Coordinates of C-alpha atoms in Angstrom, one line a residue:
M1 CA 52.5 135.0 139.4
N2 CA 54.0 131.7 140.7
P3 CA 55.8 131.7 144.0
A4 CA 59.6 131.4 143.7
P5 CA 61.0 127.8 143.8
L6 CA 62.2 126.6 147.1
P7 CA 66.1 126.6 146.8
N8 CA 66.8 123.5 149.1
Y9 CA 63.8 121.4 148.2
E10 CA 65.1 118.3 146.4
Y11 CA 63.1 115.1 145.5
K12 CA 65.0 111.9 146.4
V13 CA 64.9 109.3 143.7
G14 CA 66.0 106.0 145.1
G15 CA 67.6 105.0 148.4
S16 CA 66.5 105.8 151.9
L17 CA 65.5 109.3 152.8
P18 CA 67.5 111.0 155.7
P19 CA 65.5 111.9 158.8
D20 CA 65.4 115.6 157.9
A21 CA 64.4 115.1 154.2
P22 CA 61.6 117.7 153.3
T23 CA 60.1 115.2 150.8
Y24 CA 59.4 112.5 153.4
V25 CA 55.7 111.7 153.3
K26 CA 54.3 110.6 156.6
R27 CA 51.7 107.8 156.3
Q28 CA 49.5 105.9 158.6
A29 CA 52.2 103.2 158.8
D30 CA 54.4 105.7 160.6
E31 CA 52.1 105.9 163.5
D32 CA 51.1 102.2 163.5
L33 CA 54.8 101.0 163.5
Y34 CA 55.9 103.6 166.1
K35 CA 53.0 102.7 168.5
G36 CA 53.5 99.0 168.0
L37 CA 57.2 99.0 168.8
I38 CA 56.7 101.4 171.7
A39 CA 54.3 98.8 173.1
G40 CA 56.9 96.1 172.7
E41 CA 55.1 94.3 169.8
F42 CA 57.1 92.3 167.3
C43 CA 56.3 94.0 163.9
Y44 CA 56.9 93.3 160.3
V45 CA 56.6 95.6 157.2
L46 CA 56.4 93.3 154.2
N47 CA 55.7 95.0 150.9
S48 CA 57.0 95.3 147.3
R49 CA 60.2 97.1 146.6
Q50 CA 60.6 100.9 146.5
M51 CA 57.6 101.4 148.8
G52 CA 59.6 103.4 151.3
K53 CA 60.3 100.6 153.9
S54 CA 63.9 101.6 154.6
S55 CA 63.0 105.3 154.8
L56 CA 60.2 104.4 157.3
R57 CA 62.8 102.5 159.3
V58 CA 65.1 105.5 159.5
R59 CA 62.3 107.8 160.7
I60 CA 61.0 105.4 163.3
M61 CA 64.5 104.7 164.6
E62 CA 65.0 108.4 165.1
R63 CA 61.7 108.7 167.0
L64 CA 62.4 105.7 169.2
Q65 CA 65.9 106.9 170.0
A66 CA 64.4 110.3 171.0
D67 CA 62.3 108.3 173.5
G68 CA 65.4 106.7 175.0
I69 CA 65.0 103.3 173.2
I70 CA 68.1 101.7 171.9
C71 CA 67.9 100.8 168.2
A72 CA 70.0 98.5 166.0
A73 CA 69.7 97.9 162.3
I74 CA 70.8 94.8 160.4
D75 CA 70.8 94.9 156.6
L76 CA 70.9 91.3 155.4
N77 CA 71.9 92.4 151.9
E78 CA 75.2 93.7 153.3
I79 CA 76.0 90.3 154.9
G80 CA 75.9 88.5 151.5
T81 CA 74.4 85.4 150.1
D82 CA 77.3 83.2 148.7
I83 CA 78.8 82.5 152.1
T84 CA 78.8 79.8 154.7
Q85 CA 76.4 79.5 157.6
G86 CA 79.0 80.5 160.1
Q87 CA 80.0 83.6 158.1
W88 CA 76.3 84.6 157.9
Y89 CA 75.6 84.4 161.6
R90 CA 78.9 86.1 162.4
G91 CA 77.8 88.8 160.0
V92 CA 74.5 89.3 161.9
I93 CA 76.3 89.6 165.2
N94 CA 78.8 92.0 163.7
S95 CA 76.0 94.2 162.4
L96 CA 74.5 94.4 165.9
I97 CA 77.9 95.3 167.4
S98 CA 78.5 98.0 164.8
S99 CA 75.0 99.5 165.0
L100 CA 75.2 99.6 168.8
N101 CA 78.8 100.7 168.9
L102 CA 79.9 97.8 171.2
Y103 CA 83.4 97.3 169.8
E104 CA 85.0 98.7 172.9
H105 CA 83.1 96.3 175.1
F106 CA 83.0 93.1 173.1
D107 CA 85.6 91.2 171.0
L108 CA 83.7 89.3 168.5
A109 CA 86.7 87.5 167.0
S110 CA 87.9 86.0 170.2
W111 CA 84.4 85.2 171.5
W112 CA 83.4 83.5 168.2
N113 CA 86.7 81.5 167.9
R114 CA 86.5 80.0 171.4
P115 CA 85.9 76.2 171.3
Q116 CA 82.2 75.7 171.5
L117 CA 79.7 72.9 171.1
L118 CA 76.9 75.2 170.2
S119 CA 75.4 75.6 166.7
R120 CA 75.6 78.9 164.9
V121 CA 72.0 79.9 165.7
Q122 CA 72.6 79.0 169.4
R123 CA 75.7 81.3 169.4
L124 CA 73.5 84.1 168.2
S125 CA 70.9 83.3 170.9
K126 CA 73.7 83.3 173.5
F127 CA 74.9 86.7 172.3
L128 CA 71.4 88.2 172.6
E129 CA 70.8 86.9 176.1
E130 CA 74.2 87.0 177.7
I131 CA 75.8 90.0 176.0
L132 CA 73.2 92.3 174.5
L133 CA 70.5 92.1 177.2
K134 CA 73.1 92.3 180.0
H135 CA 75.2 95.1 178.6
I136 CA 72.2 97.3 177.7
S137 CA 69.7 97.8 180.5
G138 CA 66.9 99.6 178.6
K139 CA 64.5 98.6 175.8
I140 CA 66.1 97.4 172.6
V141 CA 64.5 97.3 169.1
I142 CA 66.4 95.4 166.4
F143 CA 65.4 96.2 162.8
V144 CA 66.1 93.5 160.3
D145 CA 66.0 94.9 156.8
E146 CA 65.9 93.2 153.4
I147 CA 64.8 89.9 154.9
D148 CA 63.9 88.6 151.4
S149 CA 67.6 88.3 150.7
V150 CA 67.7 85.1 152.7
L151 CA 65.7 83.4 149.9
S152 CA 68.9 83.8 147.8
L153 CA 71.2 82.0 150.2
K154 CA 72.9 79.2 148.4
N155 CA 74.4 77.0 151.1
F156 CA 71.9 76.8 154.0
S157 CA 68.5 77.6 155.2
T158 CA 67.7 80.4 157.6
D159 CA 64.6 78.7 159.1
D160 CA 66.6 78.6 162.4
F161 CA 67.1 82.4 162.4
F162 CA 63.4 83.2 162.2
A163 CA 62.6 80.4 164.6
L164 CA 65.1 82.2 167.0
I165 CA 63.2 85.4 166.7
R166 CA 60.0 83.6 167.5
F167 CA 61.8 82.0 170.4
C168 CA 62.7 85.4 171.8
Y169 CA 59.1 86.4 171.7
N170 CA 58.0 83.2 173.4
Q171 CA 60.7 83.6 176.1
R172 CA 58.9 86.6 177.5
V173 CA 56.6 84.3 179.5
D174 CA 59.5 82.6 181.3
K175 CA 62.2 85.3 181.2
P176 CA 60.9 88.8 181.6
V177 CA 64.2 90.3 180.5
Y178 CA 63.1 89.4 176.9
K179 CA 60.3 91.9 177.2
R180 CA 62.9 94.5 176.7
L181 CA 63.8 93.0 173.3
T182 CA 61.7 93.7 170.2
F183 CA 62.2 92.9 166.5
C184 CA 61.0 94.6 163.4
L185 CA 61.3 92.8 160.1
L186 CA 61.3 94.6 156.8
G187 CA 61.3 93.2 153.2
V188 CA 59.5 91.8 150.3
A189 CA 58.8 88.2 151.5
T190 CA 55.6 87.1 153.2
P191 CA 55.6 85.7 156.7
S192 CA 54.9 82.2 155.4
Y193 CA 58.2 82.2 153.5
L194 CA 60.3 83.0 156.5
I195 CA 60.2 79.4 157.8
Q196 CA 59.9 77.2 154.8
D197 CA 60.1 73.8 156.4
K198 CA 56.5 72.8 156.6
R199 CA 57.3 70.4 159.5
R200 CA 58.1 73.3 161.8
T201 CA 55.9 75.8 163.4
P202 CA 55.3 78.7 161.0
F203 CA 56.4 82.3 161.7
N204 CA 53.1 83.2 163.3
I205 CA 53.9 86.0 165.7
G206 CA 54.0 89.8 165.4
R207 CA 51.9 92.6 163.9
A208 CA 51.7 93.2 160.2
I209 CA 52.1 97.0 159.4
E210 CA 50.3 98.0 156.2
L211 CA 52.4 100.3 154.1
N212 CA 50.2 101.8 151.4
G213 CA 51.1 104.2 148.5
F214 CA 50.9 108.0 149.0
Q215 CA 47.4 109.4 149.4
F216 CA 47.0 113.0 148.1
Q217 CA 46.3 114.5 151.6
E218 CA 49.4 112.8 152.9
A219 CA 51.6 113.8 150.0
K220 CA 50.5 117.5 149.6
L221 CA 54.0 118.6 150.9
L222 CA 55.5 117.2 147.7
A223 CA 53.7 120.1 145.8
K224 CA 56.1 122.5 147.5
G225 CA 58.9 121.4 145.2
L226 CA 56.7 122.3 142.2
E227 CA 56.0 125.8 143.3
G228 CA 57.6 128.4 141.0
K229 CA 57.8 125.8 138.2
V230 CA 54.1 125.2 137.4
S231 CA 50.9 127.2 137.7
N232 CA 49.0 124.6 139.7
P233 CA 51.3 122.5 141.7
Q234 CA 48.6 120.5 143.5
A235 CA 46.8 119.6 140.3
I236 CA 50.1 118.4 138.8
L237 CA 50.8 116.3 142.0
Q238 CA 47.3 114.8 141.9
E239 CA 47.8 113.8 138.2
I240 CA 51.2 112.3 139.1
L241 CA 49.6 110.2 141.9
N242 CA 46.9 109.1 139.5
W243 CA 49.6 107.6 137.3
T244 CA 51.8 106.2 140.0
G245 CA 49.2 105.0 142.4
G246 CA 51.2 106.7 145.1
Q247 CA 54.2 104.4 144.6
P248 CA 56.9 106.4 146.4
F249 CA 59.9 105.9 144.1
L250 CA 57.9 106.7 140.9
T251 CA 56.1 109.6 142.5
Q252 CA 59.4 111.3 143.6
K253 CA 60.9 110.5 140.2
L254 CA 58.1 112.1 138.3
C255 CA 58.0 115.2 140.6
N256 CA 61.7 115.6 140.0
L257 CA 61.2 115.4 136.2
V258 CA 58.5 118.1 136.0
A259 CA 59.8 121.0 134.0
N260 CA 59.0 124.7 134.1
G261 CA 55.6 125.4 132.7
T262 CA 54.4 121.8 132.6
E263 CA 50.6 121.5 132.5
V264 CA 48.4 118.7 133.9
T265 CA 48.1 117.1 130.4
G266 CA 52.0 117.0 130.2
V267 CA 52.3 114.4 133.0
E268 CA 51.2 111.6 130.7
E269 CA 54.1 112.5 128.4
L270 CA 56.5 112.4 131.3
V271 CA 55.3 108.9 132.1
R272 CA 55.6 107.7 128.6
S273 CA 59.0 109.2 127.8
H274 CA 60.8 108.5 131.1
I275 CA 59.1 105.4 132.5
I276 CA 57.4 103.4 129.8
E277 CA 59.4 104.0 126.6
N278 CA 62.9 104.9 127.5
W279 CA 63.6 103.6 131.0
Q280 CA 67.0 102.1 130.3
S281 CA 68.6 105.1 128.6
Q282 CA 67.2 107.7 131.0
D283 CA 67.4 106.2 134.5
D284 CA 70.6 106.3 136.4
P285 CA 69.2 105.0 139.8
E286 CA 70.1 101.4 140.6
Q287 CA 66.4 100.6 140.9
L288 CA 65.9 100.8 137.1
K289 CA 69.4 100.4 135.7
N290 CA 70.6 97.0 134.7
K291 CA 67.5 95.3 136.0
V292 CA 65.2 93.0 134.1
F293 CA 62.3 94.7 132.4
F294 CA 59.4 93.3 130.4
R295 CA 57.3 95.5 128.2
T296 CA 53.9 94.6 126.9
V297 CA 53.8 97.7 124.6
P298 CA 55.7 97.5 121.3
S299 CA 58.9 99.5 121.4
D300 CA 59.5 102.7 119.5
I301 CA 61.7 100.7 117.1
E302 CA 58.8 98.5 116.0
S303 CA 56.4 101.5 115.7
A304 CA 58.8 103.5 113.6
K305 CA 59.6 100.5 111.5
K306 CA 55.9 99.9 110.8
L307 CA 55.4 103.5 109.8
A308 CA 58.5 103.6 107.6
E309 CA 57.3 100.4 105.8
Y310 CA 53.9 101.9 105.3
A311 CA 55.4 105.1 103.9
A312 CA 57.6 103.1 101.5
S313 CA 54.6 101.0 100.4
Q314 CA 52.7 104.2 99.5
G315 CA 55.6 105.4 97.4
Y316 CA 56.6 108.3 99.8
K317 CA 60.2 108.9 99.0
K318 CA 60.6 112.5 100.3
I319 CA 59.5 113.2 103.8
V320 CA 59.3 116.2 106.1
I321 CA 59.2 115.5 109.9
F322 CA 57.7 117.7 112.6
Y323 CA 58.9 116.6 116.0
N324 CA 60.2 117.9 119.4
P325 CA 64.0 117.4 119.7
D326 CA 63.8 118.2 123.4
N327 CA 61.3 115.4 124.2
I328 CA 62.6 111.9 124.6
Y329 CA 59.5 110.1 123.2
S330 CA 59.4 112.4 120.2
Q331 CA 63.2 112.2 119.6
S332 CA 63.2 108.4 119.9
L333 CA 60.5 108.0 117.2
Y334 CA 62.3 110.5 115.0
T335 CA 65.6 108.6 115.3
E336 CA 64.2 105.2 114.8
F337 CA 62.1 106.3 111.8
Q338 CA 65.2 107.7 110.1
K339 CA 67.0 104.3 110.6
S340 CA 64.1 102.4 109.1
F341 CA 63.2 104.7 106.3
K342 CA 65.8 103.3 103.9
K343 CA 63.8 103.6 100.7
G344 CA 63.4 107.4 101.0
K345 CA 64.9 110.5 102.4
V346 CA 64.0 112.9 105.2
L347 CA 64.3 116.3 103.6
R348 CA 63.7 118.6 106.6
S349 CA 63.1 118.3 110.3
I350 CA 61.0 121.0 111.9
N351 CA 60.9 121.7 115.6
L352 CA 57.2 121.6 116.8
A353 CA 58.1 123.3 120.1
L354 CA 59.4 126.5 118.6
P355 CA 57.1 129.4 119.7
T356 CA 57.8 131.1 116.3
L357 CA 56.6 128.1 114.3
N358 CA 54.7 129.2 111.2
A359 CA 52.6 126.2 110.2
P360 CA 51.3 127.5 106.9
A361 CA 54.7 128.7 105.8
E362 CA 56.3 125.3 106.6
L363 CA 53.6 123.4 104.7
L364 CA 54.0 125.6 101.7
L365 CA 57.8 125.1 101.7
S366 CA 57.2 121.3 102.1
V367 CA 54.9 121.3 99.0
F368 CA 56.6 123.8 96.6
Q369 CA 60.2 123.9 97.7
D370 CA 60.8 120.4 99.0
Q371 CA 58.4 118.7 96.7
A372 CA 57.7 116.4 99.7
D373 CA 55.5 113.3 99.3
A374 CA 54.3 113.2 103.0
V375 CA 54.6 114.7 106.4
I376 CA 55.4 112.8 109.6
L377 CA 54.1 114.1 112.9
F378 CA 55.8 113.0 116.1
P379 CA 54.6 115.4 118.8
N380 CA 54.6 114.7 122.5
T381 CA 51.2 115.1 124.2
E382 CA 51.7 118.7 125.1
L383 CA 52.1 119.6 121.5
I384 CA 49.0 117.9 120.1
S385 CA 47.3 121.3 119.8
V386 CA 50.2 122.4 117.6
V387 CA 49.6 119.4 115.3
I388 CA 45.9 120.2 115.1
E389 CA 46.9 123.7 114.0
I390 CA 49.2 122.2 111.3
T391 CA 46.3 120.0 110.0
R392 CA 44.0 123.0 109.9
A393 CA 46.6 125.1 108.1
Q394 CA 46.9 122.4 105.5
K395 CA 43.1 122.3 105.0
I396 CA 43.1 126.0 104.4
L397 CA 45.9 125.7 101.8
V398 CA 44.2 122.8 100.1
N399 CA 41.0 124.8 99.8
K400 CA 43.1 127.5 98.0
G401 CA 44.4 124.9 95.5
S402 CA 47.5 123.6 97.2
K403 CA 48.5 119.9 97.1
K404 CA 47.4 117.9 100.1
L405 CA 50.3 116.1 101.7
P406 CA 49.5 112.7 103.4
M407 CA 50.1 112.9 107.1
L408 CA 51.4 110.0 109.3
G409 CA 52.0 109.9 113.1
A410 CA 52.3 107.8 116.2
D411 CA 50.2 106.8 119.2
A412 CA 50.4 110.2 121.0
L413 CA 47.9 111.4 118.3
Y414 CA 45.6 108.4 118.9
N415 CA 43.3 110.6 121.0
P416 CA 39.6 111.5 120.9
E417 CA 40.7 115.2 120.9
I418 CA 42.3 114.8 117.5
L419 CA 38.9 113.7 116.1
R420 CA 36.9 116.3 118.0
S421 CA 39.2 119.3 117.3
G422 CA 40.6 118.2 114.0
G423 CA 37.5 117.1 112.2
E424 CA 37.9 117.3 108.4
A425 CA 41.5 118.6 108.8
V426 CA 42.7 115.3 110.1
E427 CA 40.8 113.1 107.6
G428 CA 43.2 110.6 106.1
L429 CA 45.7 110.8 109.0
V430 CA 47.5 107.4 109.5
L431 CA 48.8 106.4 112.9
V432 CA 50.7 103.5 114.3
V433 CA 49.3 102.3 117.6
P434 CA 50.1 99.3 119.9
W435 CA 46.6 97.9 120.0
F436 CA 43.3 98.6 118.2
A437 CA 39.9 97.5 119.5
E438 CA 38.3 96.9 116.1
E439 CA 41.1 94.6 114.8
D440 CA 39.8 91.0 114.3
T441 CA 42.1 89.5 117.0
S442 CA 41.2 92.3 119.6
R443 CA 37.5 92.6 119.0
P444 CA 36.4 89.7 121.3
F445 CA 38.3 91.1 124.2
A446 CA 37.2 94.7 123.5
D447 CA 33.6 93.6 123.3
E448 CA 33.7 91.7 126.5
A449 CA 35.5 94.7 128.2
K450 CA 32.8 97.0 126.9
K451 CA 30.0 94.9 128.4
R452 CA 31.8 94.8 131.8
W453 CA 32.9 98.4 132.0
G454 CA 30.3 100.2 129.9
G455 CA 32.7 101.8 127.4
Q456 CA 35.4 101.3 124.9
I457 CA 38.9 100.6 126.3
S458 CA 42.2 102.1 125.2
W459 CA 45.4 100.4 124.2
R460 CA 46.8 101.4 127.6
T461 CA 44.1 99.3 129.4
A462 CA 44.6 96.4 127.0
T463 CA 48.4 96.3 127.4
T464 CA 48.1 96.7 131.2
Y465 CA 45.7 93.7 131.2
D466 CA 48.4 91.8 129.3
A467 CA 51.1 92.7 131.8
T468 CA 48.9 91.5 134.6
Q469 CA 48.3 88.2 132.8
A470 CA 52.0 87.7 132.3
F471 CA 52.7 88.2 136.0
I472 CA 49.9 85.8 137.0
K473 CA 51.4 83.2 134.6
A474 CA 54.9 83.7 135.9
I475 CA 53.8 83.5 139.5
S476 CA 51.8 80.3 138.9
M477 CA 54.9 78.6 137.4
S478 CA 56.5 78.2 140.8
N479 CA 55.3 76.5 143.9
N480 CA 57.0 79.1 146.1
P481 CA 57.4 82.1 143.9
T482 CA 60.0 84.7 144.8
R483 CA 61.1 87.8 142.9
Q484 CA 63.9 85.9 141.3
T485 CA 61.8 83.0 140.2
V486 CA 59.1 85.4 138.8
L487 CA 61.7 87.2 136.7
K488 CA 63.1 84.0 135.5
N489 CA 59.6 82.6 134.6
L490 CA 58.7 85.8 132.7
K491 CA 61.4 85.0 130.2
S492 CA 59.5 81.9 129.2
V493 CA 55.9 83.2 129.4
N494 CA 54.0 82.3 126.3
L495 CA 50.4 83.3 126.3
S496 CA 47.9 82.6 123.5
S497 CA 45.6 85.3 122.1
K498 CA 42.7 83.8 124.2
E499 CA 44.7 84.6 127.4
T500 CA 45.4 88.2 126.5
S501 CA 43.7 91.3 125.0
G502 CA 44.0 89.6 121.6
Y503 CA 47.6 89.1 120.7
P504 CA 49.9 86.2 121.7
L505 CA 52.4 87.4 124.3
Y506 CA 56.0 86.4 124.7
F507 CA 59.2 88.4 125.2
D508 CA 62.5 88.5 123.4
N509 CA 65.8 88.4 125.2
K510 CA 65.6 92.2 125.7
G511 CA 62.2 91.9 127.4
D512 CA 60.3 93.4 124.5
R513 CA 57.0 92.0 123.4
Q514 CA 57.1 90.3 120.0
Q515 CA 54.1 91.9 118.5
E516 CA 53.6 94.0 115.4
P517 CA 51.9 97.4 115.9
V518 CA 48.7 98.3 114.1
L519 CA 48.0 101.0 111.5
V520 CA 44.8 103.1 111.8
K521 CA 43.4 105.9 109.7
V522 CA 41.0 108.7 110.4
E523 CA 37.9 108.2 108.2
R524 CA 34.6 110.0 107.9
N525 CA 31.7 108.2 109.6
P526 CA 28.4 110.0 110.6
G527 CA 27.8 107.6 113.5
A528 CA 31.3 107.9 114.9
P529 CA 31.8 108.5 118.7
F530 CA 32.9 111.7 120.3
E531 CA 30.4 113.7 118.1
S532 CA 33.1 114.3 115.6
G533 CA 31.8 112.6 112.5
F534 CA 35.2 110.8 112.2
M535 CA 36.7 107.7 113.6
F536 CA 39.8 105.6 113.5
K537 CA 39.7 102.6 111.1
Q538 CA 42.3 99.9 110.8
V539 CA 44.5 100.0 107.7
K540 CA 44.6 96.3 106.7
D541 CA 47.4 94.7 104.7
K542 CA 45.2 94.2 101.7
D543 CA 44.5 97.9 101.6
I544 CA 48.2 98.8 101.5
K545 CA 49.8 99.4 98.1
Q546 CA 52.6 96.9 97.5

């Protein structure tokens, strides 16, 4: 019996975790950053987005404050980018005053508006030395978050700002009071981008804090939220980490999506349906909503269209569909197929997830009552075993003299288990898949991959390779690549088949890859892999009835 679910255990998807969040995963970076700042080291945590930098800052600030250290936080995103240099520096000082609650002791408006011959950065320097360090007698740590936002400033450079931070560090030799002041920088940019003027001394101070993805031993506490929902919480968590690589945002998101009774094999379907295939319609968090996405896997629209065109070419006018209406991936294919199947009619739709599903009875109804021409199978991965039972039921009925209905499906069924467990029952099954190793354009890449890695690769590996190639190309198109320039460059990426896993790669204005999916068919072959006697074979255009 599973333990009862924890009532107040909530996964946090997006945004900073509060200090008392039960899902905060403590990593080596927690100790490294804490010890570095306690020792007065200037530190920086520079990593990709959604790696938990802001949550780390919140935790470390709480620990430092408990030790009597005064902490201030500046979020450069909040200050803005389409502003003047004066507004920006005034915003930095205002953030410090607000964070340290100094409004009663310091009037920024009157101080800033005094006639001064000093530059803006000199005013900030003067504030740090003559106001901050004099008013606060203890140690001070200033956290500067979202530093990469300075790369989007339109009207001026912030080289002087980071040069000032370096100046504060160097002043420790001549003015011991500066030993009480420490900075911690957090963001996506690398240190070499902080001071971009190559004629100036680079930002070469401080200690880099390595912030890695969740490791299983660190993240075990996340399994607590799965207790009472699944039979083996730690196995589910391990599989989630295998898919996410420990990326905090995606890990918390997938843990939150796990439904009651989910098995380890069902994690792949969660990834497919909520991360890969239907990110835009499913994700409310700002991190995924209204952002730019590029996908190297053909969309459900293209897959369903290809299958519908094949069905029409074979003269299938009356179709019965088995699918799971409660699964996003399955529902998406079902909807898109109906839109594309204009030369025929879907007679019935049968819920694969029903515990009372009677496969033989449904097949008999499809043959004799519906007079169907074919069956479409759109299971999610957790229901592959149900599809195998359907194919076995048809084989039994055919042996008794019933008509054999052609069966068509999508890439969830493109699985060695279908060949091993289905055997003769799945012979003739036609699937639409994103990539096929034996296709003429894919074979050179597949053969080379097999030599290097000692085995056949899947369409997931191939499309992941293509995504990597697209990023490499987009990065190489700029002398000083930033997140913004990479996203811009991805729109114009155009890779030849020799640069990818076999297909040319470019994206439409929605970020979808312009590539036609491939049709494959289960055929008998004594030398086939997986000891099944069957293998997938490409259905070429010349073999399709017109």
